[in-house]
Tab-separated table of C-alpha atoms in Angstrom:
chain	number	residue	atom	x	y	z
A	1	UNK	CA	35.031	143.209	29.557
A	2	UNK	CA	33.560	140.175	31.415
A	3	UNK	CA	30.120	139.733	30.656
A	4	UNK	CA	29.355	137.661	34.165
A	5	UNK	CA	31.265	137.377	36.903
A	6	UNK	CA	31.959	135.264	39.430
A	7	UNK	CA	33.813	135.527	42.990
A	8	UNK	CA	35.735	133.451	44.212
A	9	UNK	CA	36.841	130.634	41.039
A	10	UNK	CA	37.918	128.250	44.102
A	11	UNK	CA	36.775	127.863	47.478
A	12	UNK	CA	37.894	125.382	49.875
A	13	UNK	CA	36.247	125.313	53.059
A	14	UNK	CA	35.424	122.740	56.443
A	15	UNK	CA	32.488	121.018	56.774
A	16	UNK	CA	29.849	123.331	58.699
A	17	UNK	CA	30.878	126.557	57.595
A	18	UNK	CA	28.938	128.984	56.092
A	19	UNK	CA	30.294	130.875	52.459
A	20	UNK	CA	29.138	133.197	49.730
A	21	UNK	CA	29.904	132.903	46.261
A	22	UNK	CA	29.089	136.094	44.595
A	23	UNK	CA	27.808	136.426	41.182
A	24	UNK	CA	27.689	140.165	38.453
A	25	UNK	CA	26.316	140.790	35.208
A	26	UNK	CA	26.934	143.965	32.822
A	27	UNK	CA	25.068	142.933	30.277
A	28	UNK	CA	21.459	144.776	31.953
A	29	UNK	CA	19.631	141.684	31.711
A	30	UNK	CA	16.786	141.443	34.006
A	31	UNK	CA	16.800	137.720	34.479
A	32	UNK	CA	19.371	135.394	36.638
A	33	UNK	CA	20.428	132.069	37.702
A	34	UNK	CA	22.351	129.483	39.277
A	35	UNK	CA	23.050	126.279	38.344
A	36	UNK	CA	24.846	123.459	39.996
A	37	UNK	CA	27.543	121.280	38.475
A	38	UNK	CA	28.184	117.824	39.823
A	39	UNK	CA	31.514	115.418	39.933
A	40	UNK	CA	29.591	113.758	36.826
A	41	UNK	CA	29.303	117.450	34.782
A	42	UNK	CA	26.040	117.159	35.056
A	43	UNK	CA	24.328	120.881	35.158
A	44	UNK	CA	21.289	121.075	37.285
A	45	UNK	CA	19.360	124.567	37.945
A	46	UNK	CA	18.860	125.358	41.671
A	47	UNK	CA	16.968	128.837	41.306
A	48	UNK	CA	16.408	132.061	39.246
A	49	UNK	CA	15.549	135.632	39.570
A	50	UNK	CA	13.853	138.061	38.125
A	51	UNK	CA	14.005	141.760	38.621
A	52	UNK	CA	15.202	140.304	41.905
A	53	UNK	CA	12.741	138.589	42.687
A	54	UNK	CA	12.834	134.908	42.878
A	55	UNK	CA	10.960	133.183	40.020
A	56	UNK	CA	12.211	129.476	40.383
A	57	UNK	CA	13.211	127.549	43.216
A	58	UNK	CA	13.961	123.749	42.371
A	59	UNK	CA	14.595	121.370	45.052
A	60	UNK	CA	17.327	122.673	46.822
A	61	UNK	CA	18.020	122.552	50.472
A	62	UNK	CA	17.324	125.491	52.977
A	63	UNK	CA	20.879	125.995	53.586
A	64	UNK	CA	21.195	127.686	50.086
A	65	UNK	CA	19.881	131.010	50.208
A	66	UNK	CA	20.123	133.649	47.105
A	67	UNK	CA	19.854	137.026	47.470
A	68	UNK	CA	19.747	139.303	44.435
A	69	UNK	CA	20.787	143.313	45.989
A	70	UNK	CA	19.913	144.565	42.319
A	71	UNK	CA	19.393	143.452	38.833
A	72	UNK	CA	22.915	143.218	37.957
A	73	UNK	CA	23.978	141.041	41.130
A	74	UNK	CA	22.594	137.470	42.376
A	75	UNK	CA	24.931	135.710	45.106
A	76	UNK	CA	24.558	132.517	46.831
A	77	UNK	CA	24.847	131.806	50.284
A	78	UNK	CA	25.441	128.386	51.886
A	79	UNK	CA	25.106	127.511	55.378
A	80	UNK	CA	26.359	124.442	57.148
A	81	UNK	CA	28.422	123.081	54.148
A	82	UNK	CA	28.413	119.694	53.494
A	83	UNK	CA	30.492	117.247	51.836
A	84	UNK	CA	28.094	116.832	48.937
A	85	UNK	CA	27.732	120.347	48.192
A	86	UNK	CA	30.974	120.085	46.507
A	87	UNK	CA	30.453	120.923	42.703
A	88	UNK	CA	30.788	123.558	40.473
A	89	UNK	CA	29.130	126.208	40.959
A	90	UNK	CA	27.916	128.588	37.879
A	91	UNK	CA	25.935	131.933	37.686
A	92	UNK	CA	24.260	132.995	34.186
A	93	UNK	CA	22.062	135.644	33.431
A	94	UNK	CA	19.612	136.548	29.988
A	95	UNK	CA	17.307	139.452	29.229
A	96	UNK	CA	13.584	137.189	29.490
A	97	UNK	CA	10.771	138.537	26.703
A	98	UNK	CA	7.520	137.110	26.251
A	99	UNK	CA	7.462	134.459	23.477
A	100	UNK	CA	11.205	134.940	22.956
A	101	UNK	CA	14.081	133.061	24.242
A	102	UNK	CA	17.094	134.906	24.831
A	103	UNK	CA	20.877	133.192	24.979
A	104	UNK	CA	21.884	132.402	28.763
A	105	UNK	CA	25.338	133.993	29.156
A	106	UNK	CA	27.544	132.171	31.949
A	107	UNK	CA	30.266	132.699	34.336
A	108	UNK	CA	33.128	130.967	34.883
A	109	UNK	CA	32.095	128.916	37.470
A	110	UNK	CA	33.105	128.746	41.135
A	111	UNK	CA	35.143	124.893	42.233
A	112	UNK	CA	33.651	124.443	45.772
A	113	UNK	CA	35.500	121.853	48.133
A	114	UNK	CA	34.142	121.038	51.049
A	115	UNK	CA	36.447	118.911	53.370
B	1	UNK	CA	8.685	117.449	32.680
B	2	UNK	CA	11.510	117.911	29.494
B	3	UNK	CA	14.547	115.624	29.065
B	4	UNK	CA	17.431	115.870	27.653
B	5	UNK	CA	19.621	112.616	26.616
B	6	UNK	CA	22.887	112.815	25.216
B	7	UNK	CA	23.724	108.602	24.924
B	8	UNK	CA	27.660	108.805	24.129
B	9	UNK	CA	29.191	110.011	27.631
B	10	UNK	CA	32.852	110.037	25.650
B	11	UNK	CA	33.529	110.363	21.910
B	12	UNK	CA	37.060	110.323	20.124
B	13	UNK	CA	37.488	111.615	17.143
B	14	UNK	CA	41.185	111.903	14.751
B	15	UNK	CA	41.876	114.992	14.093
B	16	UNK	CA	40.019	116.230	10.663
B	17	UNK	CA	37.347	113.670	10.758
B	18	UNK	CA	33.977	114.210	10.807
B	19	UNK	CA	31.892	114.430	14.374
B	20	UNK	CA	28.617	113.852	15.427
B	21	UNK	CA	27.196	114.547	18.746
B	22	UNK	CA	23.564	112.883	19.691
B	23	UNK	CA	21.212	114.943	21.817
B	24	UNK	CA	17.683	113.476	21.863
B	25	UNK	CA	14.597	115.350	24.212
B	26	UNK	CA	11.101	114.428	25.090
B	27	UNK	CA	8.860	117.004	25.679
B	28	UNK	CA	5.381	117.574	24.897
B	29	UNK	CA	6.099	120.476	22.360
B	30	UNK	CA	9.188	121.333	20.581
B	31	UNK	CA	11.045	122.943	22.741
B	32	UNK	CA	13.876	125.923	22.254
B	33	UNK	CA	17.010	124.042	21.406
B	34	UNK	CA	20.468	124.998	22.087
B	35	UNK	CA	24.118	123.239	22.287
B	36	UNK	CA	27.060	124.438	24.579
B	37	UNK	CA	30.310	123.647	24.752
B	38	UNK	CA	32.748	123.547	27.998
B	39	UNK	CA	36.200	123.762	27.771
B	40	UNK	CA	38.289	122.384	30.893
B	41	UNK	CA	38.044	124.430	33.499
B	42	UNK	CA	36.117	127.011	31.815
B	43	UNK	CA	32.259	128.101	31.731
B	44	UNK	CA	29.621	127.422	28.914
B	45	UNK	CA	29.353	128.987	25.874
B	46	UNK	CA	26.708	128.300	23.579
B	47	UNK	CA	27.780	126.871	19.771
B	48	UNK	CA	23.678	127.245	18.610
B	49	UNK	CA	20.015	127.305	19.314
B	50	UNK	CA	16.923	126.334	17.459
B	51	UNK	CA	13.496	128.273	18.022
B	52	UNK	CA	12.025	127.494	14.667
B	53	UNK	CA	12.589	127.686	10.734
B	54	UNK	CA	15.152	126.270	9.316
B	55	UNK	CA	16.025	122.457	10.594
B	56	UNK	CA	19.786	122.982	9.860
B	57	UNK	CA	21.097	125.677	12.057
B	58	UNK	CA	24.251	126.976	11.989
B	59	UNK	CA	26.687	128.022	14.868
B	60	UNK	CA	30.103	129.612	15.518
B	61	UNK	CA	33.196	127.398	15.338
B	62	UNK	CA	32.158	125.681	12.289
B	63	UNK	CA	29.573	123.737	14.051
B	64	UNK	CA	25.644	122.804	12.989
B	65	UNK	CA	22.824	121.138	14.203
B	66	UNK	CA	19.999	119.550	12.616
B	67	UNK	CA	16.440	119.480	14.689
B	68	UNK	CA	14.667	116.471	13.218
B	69	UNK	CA	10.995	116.384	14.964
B	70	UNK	CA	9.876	112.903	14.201
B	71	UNK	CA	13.064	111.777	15.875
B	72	UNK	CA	13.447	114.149	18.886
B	73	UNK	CA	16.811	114.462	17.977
B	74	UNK	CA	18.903	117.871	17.408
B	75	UNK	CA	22.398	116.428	16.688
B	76	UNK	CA	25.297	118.331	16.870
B	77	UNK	CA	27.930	118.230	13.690
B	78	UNK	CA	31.442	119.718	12.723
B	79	UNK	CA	32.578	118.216	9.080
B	80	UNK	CA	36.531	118.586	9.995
B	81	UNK	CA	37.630	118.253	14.054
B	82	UNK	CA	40.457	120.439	14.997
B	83	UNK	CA	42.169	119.531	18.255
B	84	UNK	CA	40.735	122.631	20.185
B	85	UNK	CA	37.327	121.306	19.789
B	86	UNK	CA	37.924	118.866	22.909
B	87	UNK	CA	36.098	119.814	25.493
B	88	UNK	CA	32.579	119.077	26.921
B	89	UNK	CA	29.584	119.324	24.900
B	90	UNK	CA	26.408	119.903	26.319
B	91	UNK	CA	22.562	119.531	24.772
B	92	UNK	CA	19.915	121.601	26.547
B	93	UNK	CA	15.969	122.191	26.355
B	94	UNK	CA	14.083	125.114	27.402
B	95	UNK	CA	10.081	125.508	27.270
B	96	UNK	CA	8.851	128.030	24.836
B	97	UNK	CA	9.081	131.758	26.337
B	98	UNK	CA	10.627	130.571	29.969
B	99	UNK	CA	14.353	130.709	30.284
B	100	UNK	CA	14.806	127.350	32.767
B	101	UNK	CA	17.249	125.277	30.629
B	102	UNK	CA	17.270	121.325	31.371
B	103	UNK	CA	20.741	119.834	30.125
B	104	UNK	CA	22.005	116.851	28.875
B	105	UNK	CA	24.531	114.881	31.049
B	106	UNK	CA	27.051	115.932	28.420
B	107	UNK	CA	29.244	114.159	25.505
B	108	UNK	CA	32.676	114.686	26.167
B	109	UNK	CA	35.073	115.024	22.918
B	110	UNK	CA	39.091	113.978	22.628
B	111	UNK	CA	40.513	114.593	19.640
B	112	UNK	CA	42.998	112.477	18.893
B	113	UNK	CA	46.244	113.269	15.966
C-alpha cells in the first residue's frame, strides 16, 4: 500500500502552460506539504496545510497555487510554466501534535520539464 | 532562521569501510534532528531523528547519528558500507513542535568495490 502518492512521476510540458501535479495520503495525517527539488538536489519547502487549510506559504510565486479538497489530498497547480520551474517536485504529509514532532512521510516525487 | 550545512557535496567510500556523513545546524535552540536518504530516482526516506535523550541514536539500515551540542553537529555513521547505501543523503532541522523541515544541500555517497 503506498503511503503518499503522487500523479504524474514525469511531466513534460511547453513553456506557458498551465499543469497539476496531484498529491494522496492514507496514512490520516492531518498535516501536508510540498517541497521543491532543484537541478542541485537541493529540497526547499514551498507551502503546507493543515486540516486544509494553508499554514505556511514561503516565497513562492503566484503562479503556484495549492489546493487541499480534503485532509487526505493536497495538489499543486502551476500556471504559466516557466523554464525554471523545472525540478522535482515532492508531496509529504505527518500527523502535527503539540510539542511532538512526527516523521514526514514522502512521495515519490514528480520530474517536471518545462521546455 | 535554522541552517542546515552538510560540507562534503560527494563522498566515496570502498565497499566495507567505515562512513561518516557531516551535517552541522545553527539555530538558536536545539532543534528536532533527522537524516534521510534518497535513492536515484526515488523519494526520501528517513534513516533517524533526534528530539532528545540519548546523543547516539540509532536508525534502520545499520545507520547512527551522534547529536553533539557544543559542536552543532549530528553526524551521520554506518561502521561497514554495502554498495546499496549509494544514494543521496540528506541532513534536516525542524523547530521544536512545528513540522517545517530546512535541509541540507545533501552529501551524495558512491560506494566503490
Amino acid at each position: 500500500d503506498t503511503a503518499v502518492s503522487q500523479t504524474p512521476k514525469y511531466l513534460v510540458t511547453q513553456m506557458g502552460n498551465d499543469k497539476s501535479i496531484k498529491c494522496e495520503q492514507n496514512l490520516g495525517h492531518d498535516t501536508m506539504y510540498w517541497y521543491k527539488q532543484d537541478s542541485k538536489k537541493f529540497l526547499k519547502i514551498m507551502f503546507s496545510y493543515n486540516n486544509k487549510e494553508l499554514i505556511i506559504n514561503e516565497t513562492v510565486p503566484n503562479r503556484f497555487s495549492p489546493k487541499s479538497p480534503d485532509k487526505a489530498h493536497l495538489n499543486l497547480h502551476i500556471n504559466s510554466l516557466e523554464l525554471g520551474d523545472s525540478a522535482v517536485y515532492f508531496c509529504a504529509s505527518s500527523q502535527v501534535r503539540e510539542r511532538s514532532y512526527n516523521e514526514q512521510f514522502f512521495g515519490p516525487g514528480t520530474r517536471l520539464t518545462v521546455l | 532562521a535554522q541552517s542546515v550545512t552538510q560540507p562534503d557535496i560527494h563522498i566515496t567510500v570502498s565497499e566495507g569501510a567505515s562512513l561518516e556523513l557531516r551535517c552541522n545546524y545553527s539555530y538558536g535552540a536545539t532543534p528536532y534532528l533527522f537524516w534521510y536518504v534518497q535513492s536515484p530516482g526515488q523519494g526520501l526516506q528517513l534513516l533517524l531523528k533526534y528530539f532528545s535523550g540519548d546523543t547516539l541514536v540509532q536508525g534502520i539500515k545499520g545507520f547512527e547519528a551522534e547529536f553533539k551540542r557544543s559542536q552543532s553537529s549530528f553526524n551521520l555513521r554506518k561502521p561497514s558500507v554495502h554498495w546499496s547505501d549509494a544514494a543521496e543523503y540528506f541532513c534536516a532541522v525542524a523547530p521544536s513542535g512545528y513540522s517545517t523541515l530546512t535541509f541540507g544541500k545533501g552529501t551524495m555517497l558512491l560506494v566503490s568495490p
